[in-house]
Short mmCIF file of C-alpha atoms in Angstrom, two decimals:
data_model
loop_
_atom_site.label_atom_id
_atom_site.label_comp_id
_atom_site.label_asym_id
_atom_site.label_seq_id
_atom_site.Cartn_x
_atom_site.Cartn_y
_atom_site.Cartn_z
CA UNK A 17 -67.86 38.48 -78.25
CA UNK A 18 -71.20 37.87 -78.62
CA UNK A 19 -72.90 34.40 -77.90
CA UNK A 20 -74.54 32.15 -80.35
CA UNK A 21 -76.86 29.29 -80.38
CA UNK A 22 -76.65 26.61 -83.14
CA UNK A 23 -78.84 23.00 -82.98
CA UNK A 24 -77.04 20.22 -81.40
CA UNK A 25 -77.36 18.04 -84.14
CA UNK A 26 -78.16 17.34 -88.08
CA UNK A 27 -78.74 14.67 -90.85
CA UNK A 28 -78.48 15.51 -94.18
CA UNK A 29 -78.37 12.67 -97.18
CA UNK A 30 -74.72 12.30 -99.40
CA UNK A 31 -75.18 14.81 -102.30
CA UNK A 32 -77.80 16.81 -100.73
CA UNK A 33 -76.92 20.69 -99.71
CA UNK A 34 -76.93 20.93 -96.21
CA UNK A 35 -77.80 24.34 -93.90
CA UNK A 36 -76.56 24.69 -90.94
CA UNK A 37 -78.52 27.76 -89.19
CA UNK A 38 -77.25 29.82 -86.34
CA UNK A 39 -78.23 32.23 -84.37
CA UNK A 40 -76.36 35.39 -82.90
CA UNK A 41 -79.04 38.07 -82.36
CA UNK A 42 -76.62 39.73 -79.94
CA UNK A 43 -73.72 40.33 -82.50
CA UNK A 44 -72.08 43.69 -82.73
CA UNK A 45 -71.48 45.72 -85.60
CA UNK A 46 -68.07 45.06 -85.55
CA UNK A 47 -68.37 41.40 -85.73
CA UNK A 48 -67.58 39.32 -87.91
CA UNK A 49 -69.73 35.75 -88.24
CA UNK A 50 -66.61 32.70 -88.26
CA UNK A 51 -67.27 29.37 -89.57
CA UNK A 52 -65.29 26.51 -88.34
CA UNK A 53 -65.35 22.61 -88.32
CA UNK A 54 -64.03 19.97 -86.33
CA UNK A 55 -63.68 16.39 -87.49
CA UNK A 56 -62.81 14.02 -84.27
CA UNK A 57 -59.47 14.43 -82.87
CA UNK A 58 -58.37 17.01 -85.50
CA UNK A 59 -58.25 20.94 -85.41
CA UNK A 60 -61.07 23.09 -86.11
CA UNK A 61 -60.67 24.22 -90.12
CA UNK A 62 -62.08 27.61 -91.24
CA UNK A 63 -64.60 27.36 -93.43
CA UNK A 64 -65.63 30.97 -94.12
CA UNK A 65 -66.85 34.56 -92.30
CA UNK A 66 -68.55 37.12 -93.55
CA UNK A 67 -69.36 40.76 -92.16
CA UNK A 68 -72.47 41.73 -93.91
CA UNK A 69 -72.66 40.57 -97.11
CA UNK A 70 -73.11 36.84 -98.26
CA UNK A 71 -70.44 34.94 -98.75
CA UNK A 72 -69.09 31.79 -100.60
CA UNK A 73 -65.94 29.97 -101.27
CA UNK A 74 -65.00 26.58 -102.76
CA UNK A 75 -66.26 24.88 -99.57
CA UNK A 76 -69.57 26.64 -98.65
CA UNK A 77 -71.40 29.79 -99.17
CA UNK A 78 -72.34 31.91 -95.72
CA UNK A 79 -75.62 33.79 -96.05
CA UNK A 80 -76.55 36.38 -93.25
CA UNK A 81 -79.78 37.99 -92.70
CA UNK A 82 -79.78 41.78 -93.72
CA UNK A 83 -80.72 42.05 -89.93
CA UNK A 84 -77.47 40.16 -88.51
CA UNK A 85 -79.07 38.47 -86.15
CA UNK A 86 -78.53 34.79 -87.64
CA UNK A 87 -76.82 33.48 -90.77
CA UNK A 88 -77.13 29.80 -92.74
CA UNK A 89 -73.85 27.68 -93.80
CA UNK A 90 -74.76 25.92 -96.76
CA UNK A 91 -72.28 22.75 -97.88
CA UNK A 92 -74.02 22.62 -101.38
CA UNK A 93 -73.32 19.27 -101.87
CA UNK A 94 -72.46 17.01 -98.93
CA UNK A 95 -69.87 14.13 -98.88
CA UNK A 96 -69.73 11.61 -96.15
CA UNK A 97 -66.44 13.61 -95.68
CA UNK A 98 -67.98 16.87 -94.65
CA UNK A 99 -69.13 14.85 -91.43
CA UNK A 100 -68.22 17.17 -88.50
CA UNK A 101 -68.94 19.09 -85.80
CA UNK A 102 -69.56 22.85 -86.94
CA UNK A 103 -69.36 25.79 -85.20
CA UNK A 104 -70.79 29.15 -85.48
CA UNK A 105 -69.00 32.41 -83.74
CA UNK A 106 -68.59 35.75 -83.90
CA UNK A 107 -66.40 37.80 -82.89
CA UNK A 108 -64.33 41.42 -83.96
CA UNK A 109 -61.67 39.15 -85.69
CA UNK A 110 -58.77 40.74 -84.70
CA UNK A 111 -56.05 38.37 -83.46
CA UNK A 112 -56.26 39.82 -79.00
CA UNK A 113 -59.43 38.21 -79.38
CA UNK A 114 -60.50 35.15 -77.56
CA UNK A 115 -62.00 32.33 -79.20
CA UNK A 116 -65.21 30.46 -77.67
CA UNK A 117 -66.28 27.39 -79.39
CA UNK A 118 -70.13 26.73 -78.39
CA UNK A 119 -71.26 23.57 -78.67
CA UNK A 120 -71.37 23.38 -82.58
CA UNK A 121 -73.92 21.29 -84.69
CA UNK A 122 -73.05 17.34 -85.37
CA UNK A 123 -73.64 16.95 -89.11
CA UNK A 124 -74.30 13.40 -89.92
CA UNK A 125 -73.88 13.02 -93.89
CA UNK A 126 -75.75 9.68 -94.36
CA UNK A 127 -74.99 7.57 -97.91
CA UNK B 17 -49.50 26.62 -99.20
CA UNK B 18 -48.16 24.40 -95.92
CA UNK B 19 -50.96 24.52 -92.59
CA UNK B 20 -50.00 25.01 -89.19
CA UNK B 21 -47.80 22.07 -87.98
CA UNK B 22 -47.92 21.15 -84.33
CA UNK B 23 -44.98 19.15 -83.06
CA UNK B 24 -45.44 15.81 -81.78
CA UNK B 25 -48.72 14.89 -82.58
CA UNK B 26 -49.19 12.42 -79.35
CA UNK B 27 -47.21 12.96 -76.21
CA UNK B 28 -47.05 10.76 -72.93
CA UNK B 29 -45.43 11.62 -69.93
CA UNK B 30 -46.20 11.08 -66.20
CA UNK B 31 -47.11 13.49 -63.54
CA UNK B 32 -44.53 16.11 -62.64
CA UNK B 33 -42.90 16.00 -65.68
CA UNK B 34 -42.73 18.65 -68.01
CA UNK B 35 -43.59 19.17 -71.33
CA UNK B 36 -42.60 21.36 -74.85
CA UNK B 37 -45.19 21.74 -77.58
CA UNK B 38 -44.30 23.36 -80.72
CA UNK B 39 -45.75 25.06 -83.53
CA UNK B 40 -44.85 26.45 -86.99
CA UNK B 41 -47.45 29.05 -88.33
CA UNK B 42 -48.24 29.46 -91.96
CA UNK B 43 -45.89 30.96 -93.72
CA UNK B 44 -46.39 35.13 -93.60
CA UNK B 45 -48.53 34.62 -90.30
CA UNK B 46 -47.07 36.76 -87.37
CA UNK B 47 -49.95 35.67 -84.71
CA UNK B 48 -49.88 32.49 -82.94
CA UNK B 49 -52.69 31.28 -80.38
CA UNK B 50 -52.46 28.74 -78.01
CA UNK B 51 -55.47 26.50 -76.47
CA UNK B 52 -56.39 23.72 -74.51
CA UNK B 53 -59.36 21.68 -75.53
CA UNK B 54 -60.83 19.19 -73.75
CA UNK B 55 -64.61 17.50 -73.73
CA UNK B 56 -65.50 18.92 -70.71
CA UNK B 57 -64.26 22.16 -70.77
CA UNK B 58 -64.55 23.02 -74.86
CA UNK B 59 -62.14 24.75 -76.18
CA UNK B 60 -60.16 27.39 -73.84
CA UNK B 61 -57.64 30.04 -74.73
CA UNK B 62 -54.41 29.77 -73.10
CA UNK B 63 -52.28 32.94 -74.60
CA UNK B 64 -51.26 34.61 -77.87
CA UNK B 65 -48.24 35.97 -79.23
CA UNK B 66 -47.67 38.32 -81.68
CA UNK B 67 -43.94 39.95 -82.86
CA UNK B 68 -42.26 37.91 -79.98
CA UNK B 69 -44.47 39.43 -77.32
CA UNK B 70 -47.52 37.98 -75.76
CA UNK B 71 -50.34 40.26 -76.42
CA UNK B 72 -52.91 37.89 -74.74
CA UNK B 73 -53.09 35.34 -71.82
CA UNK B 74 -56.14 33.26 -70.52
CA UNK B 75 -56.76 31.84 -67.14
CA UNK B 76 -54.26 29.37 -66.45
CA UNK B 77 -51.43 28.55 -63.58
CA UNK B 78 -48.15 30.02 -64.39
CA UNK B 79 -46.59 26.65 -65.08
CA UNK B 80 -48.17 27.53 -68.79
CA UNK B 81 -46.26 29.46 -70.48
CA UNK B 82 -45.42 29.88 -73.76
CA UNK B 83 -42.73 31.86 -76.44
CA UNK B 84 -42.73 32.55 -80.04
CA UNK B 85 -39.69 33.17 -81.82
CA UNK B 86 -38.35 36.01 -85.09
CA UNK B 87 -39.51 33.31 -87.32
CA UNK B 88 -42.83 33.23 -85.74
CA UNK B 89 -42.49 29.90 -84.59
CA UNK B 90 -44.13 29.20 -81.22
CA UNK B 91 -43.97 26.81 -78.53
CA UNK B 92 -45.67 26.12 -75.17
CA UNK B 93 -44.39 24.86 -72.05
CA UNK B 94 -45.94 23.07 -69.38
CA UNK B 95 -44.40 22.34 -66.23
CA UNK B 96 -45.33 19.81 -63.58
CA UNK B 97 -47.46 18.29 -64.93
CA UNK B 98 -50.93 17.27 -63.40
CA UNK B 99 -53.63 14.74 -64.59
CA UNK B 100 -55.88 17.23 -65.62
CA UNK B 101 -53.30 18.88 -68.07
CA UNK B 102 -54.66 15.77 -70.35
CA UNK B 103 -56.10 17.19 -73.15
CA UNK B 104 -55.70 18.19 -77.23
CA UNK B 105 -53.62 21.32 -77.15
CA UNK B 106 -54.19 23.67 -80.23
CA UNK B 107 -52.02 26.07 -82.14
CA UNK B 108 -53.68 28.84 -84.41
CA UNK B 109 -52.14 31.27 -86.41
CA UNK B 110 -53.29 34.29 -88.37
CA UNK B 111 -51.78 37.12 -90.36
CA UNK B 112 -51.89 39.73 -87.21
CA UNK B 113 -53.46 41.51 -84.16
CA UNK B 114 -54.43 44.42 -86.26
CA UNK B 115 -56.18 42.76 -89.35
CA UNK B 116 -59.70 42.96 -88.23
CA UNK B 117 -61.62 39.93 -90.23
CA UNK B 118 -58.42 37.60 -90.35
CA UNK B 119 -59.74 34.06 -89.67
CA UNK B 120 -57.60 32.27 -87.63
CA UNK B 121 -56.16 28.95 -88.96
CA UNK B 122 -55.79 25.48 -86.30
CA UNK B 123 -53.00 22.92 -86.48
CA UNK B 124 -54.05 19.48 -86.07
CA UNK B 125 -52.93 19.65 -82.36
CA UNK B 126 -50.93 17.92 -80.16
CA UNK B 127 -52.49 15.27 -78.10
CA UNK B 128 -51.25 15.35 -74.37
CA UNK B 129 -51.46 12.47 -72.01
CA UNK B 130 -50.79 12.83 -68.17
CA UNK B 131 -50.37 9.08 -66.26
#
């Protein structure tokens, strides 16, 4: 599974989109990019993954670079709610595989 | 649609002891995942299951171990238990080991405490 980086941490202002950037210049073509989120002491949540092609849902759109190398999580409009640490990883998505959580970005929504 | 629902949500018990953790996938998911997360370590996989077989295990003692049932349902065992067993111990399910892109869905975990 290949490795990627993400910033340790982010502000973004209530209502405000935020975009979360992350980089995985190592991913294989059989990888998928994974979006998850963490809010203290609960589960990670799935956000959204993409292969190629941009991506969006009713929580955030996924847009990768035609190159693969990185990709941007946008929350179009942030709620103090959307507070969390995210992470970024990719991997083949087939269930034998082995998660690894990085470090993940704090978002800080500020009112 | 129901989540994945880890059984008990907080847990106590003393060293030695042993300890069952259980975990209902979402309905129509066949894969369950097992991990131990903990601030120093991150997250860490402990073993999958998939059709009542373990496909997958990570690198811990044998006194993890874990089953899943023809319902799907899992559980994890832990046996003599040690202090550094403390930690938030995550169930994830998903539809199955040969649906490449299927994301994998977390319970809210079961928080373990070793005194």
């Amino acid at each position: 599974d290949a490795k990627t980086t993400q910033p340790t941490s982010m502000d973004c202002a209530e209502g405000r989109a935020a975009n979360l950037p992350c980089n995985h210049s190592t991913i294989s073509g059989n990888e998928y990019v994974y979006w998850y989120r963490q809010i203290h002491s609960q589960g990670p949540q799935y956000i959204i993954h993409g292969l190629k092609n941009n991506e969006t849902n009713e929580m955030a759109s996924l847009i990768i670079t035609e190159d693969r190398k990185s990709s941007t999580l946008i929350l179009p409009h942030a709620t103090l709610r959307d507070t969390a640490v995210y992470y970024c990883i990719s991997y083949r998505g087939t269930s034998g595989s082995r998660l690894t959580f990085g470090e993940g970005t704090q978002l800080t929504v500020n009112p | 649609k129901a989540g994945v629902t880890q059984t008990p949500r907080y847990l106590i018990k003393t060293r030695g002891q042993q300890v069952t953790l259980s975990c209902s996938p979402i309905s129509g998911h066949r894969s369950v995942s097992w991990y131990q997360q903990t601030p120093g370590q991150g997250l860490q996989f402990l073993f999958e299951y998939f059709s009542e077989t373990q496909r997958n295990k990570g690198n811990f003692p044998g006194r993890f171990s874990g089953r899943q049932f023809s319902n799907s349902r899992s559980e994890m065992n832990v046996s003599t238990l040690e202090l550094g067993d403390s930690a938030l111990y995550l169930c994830a399910s998903s539809l199955g080991v040969d649906r490449v892109g299927s994301p994998l869905h977390f319970g809210n975990g079961t928080r373990l405490t070793v005194t």
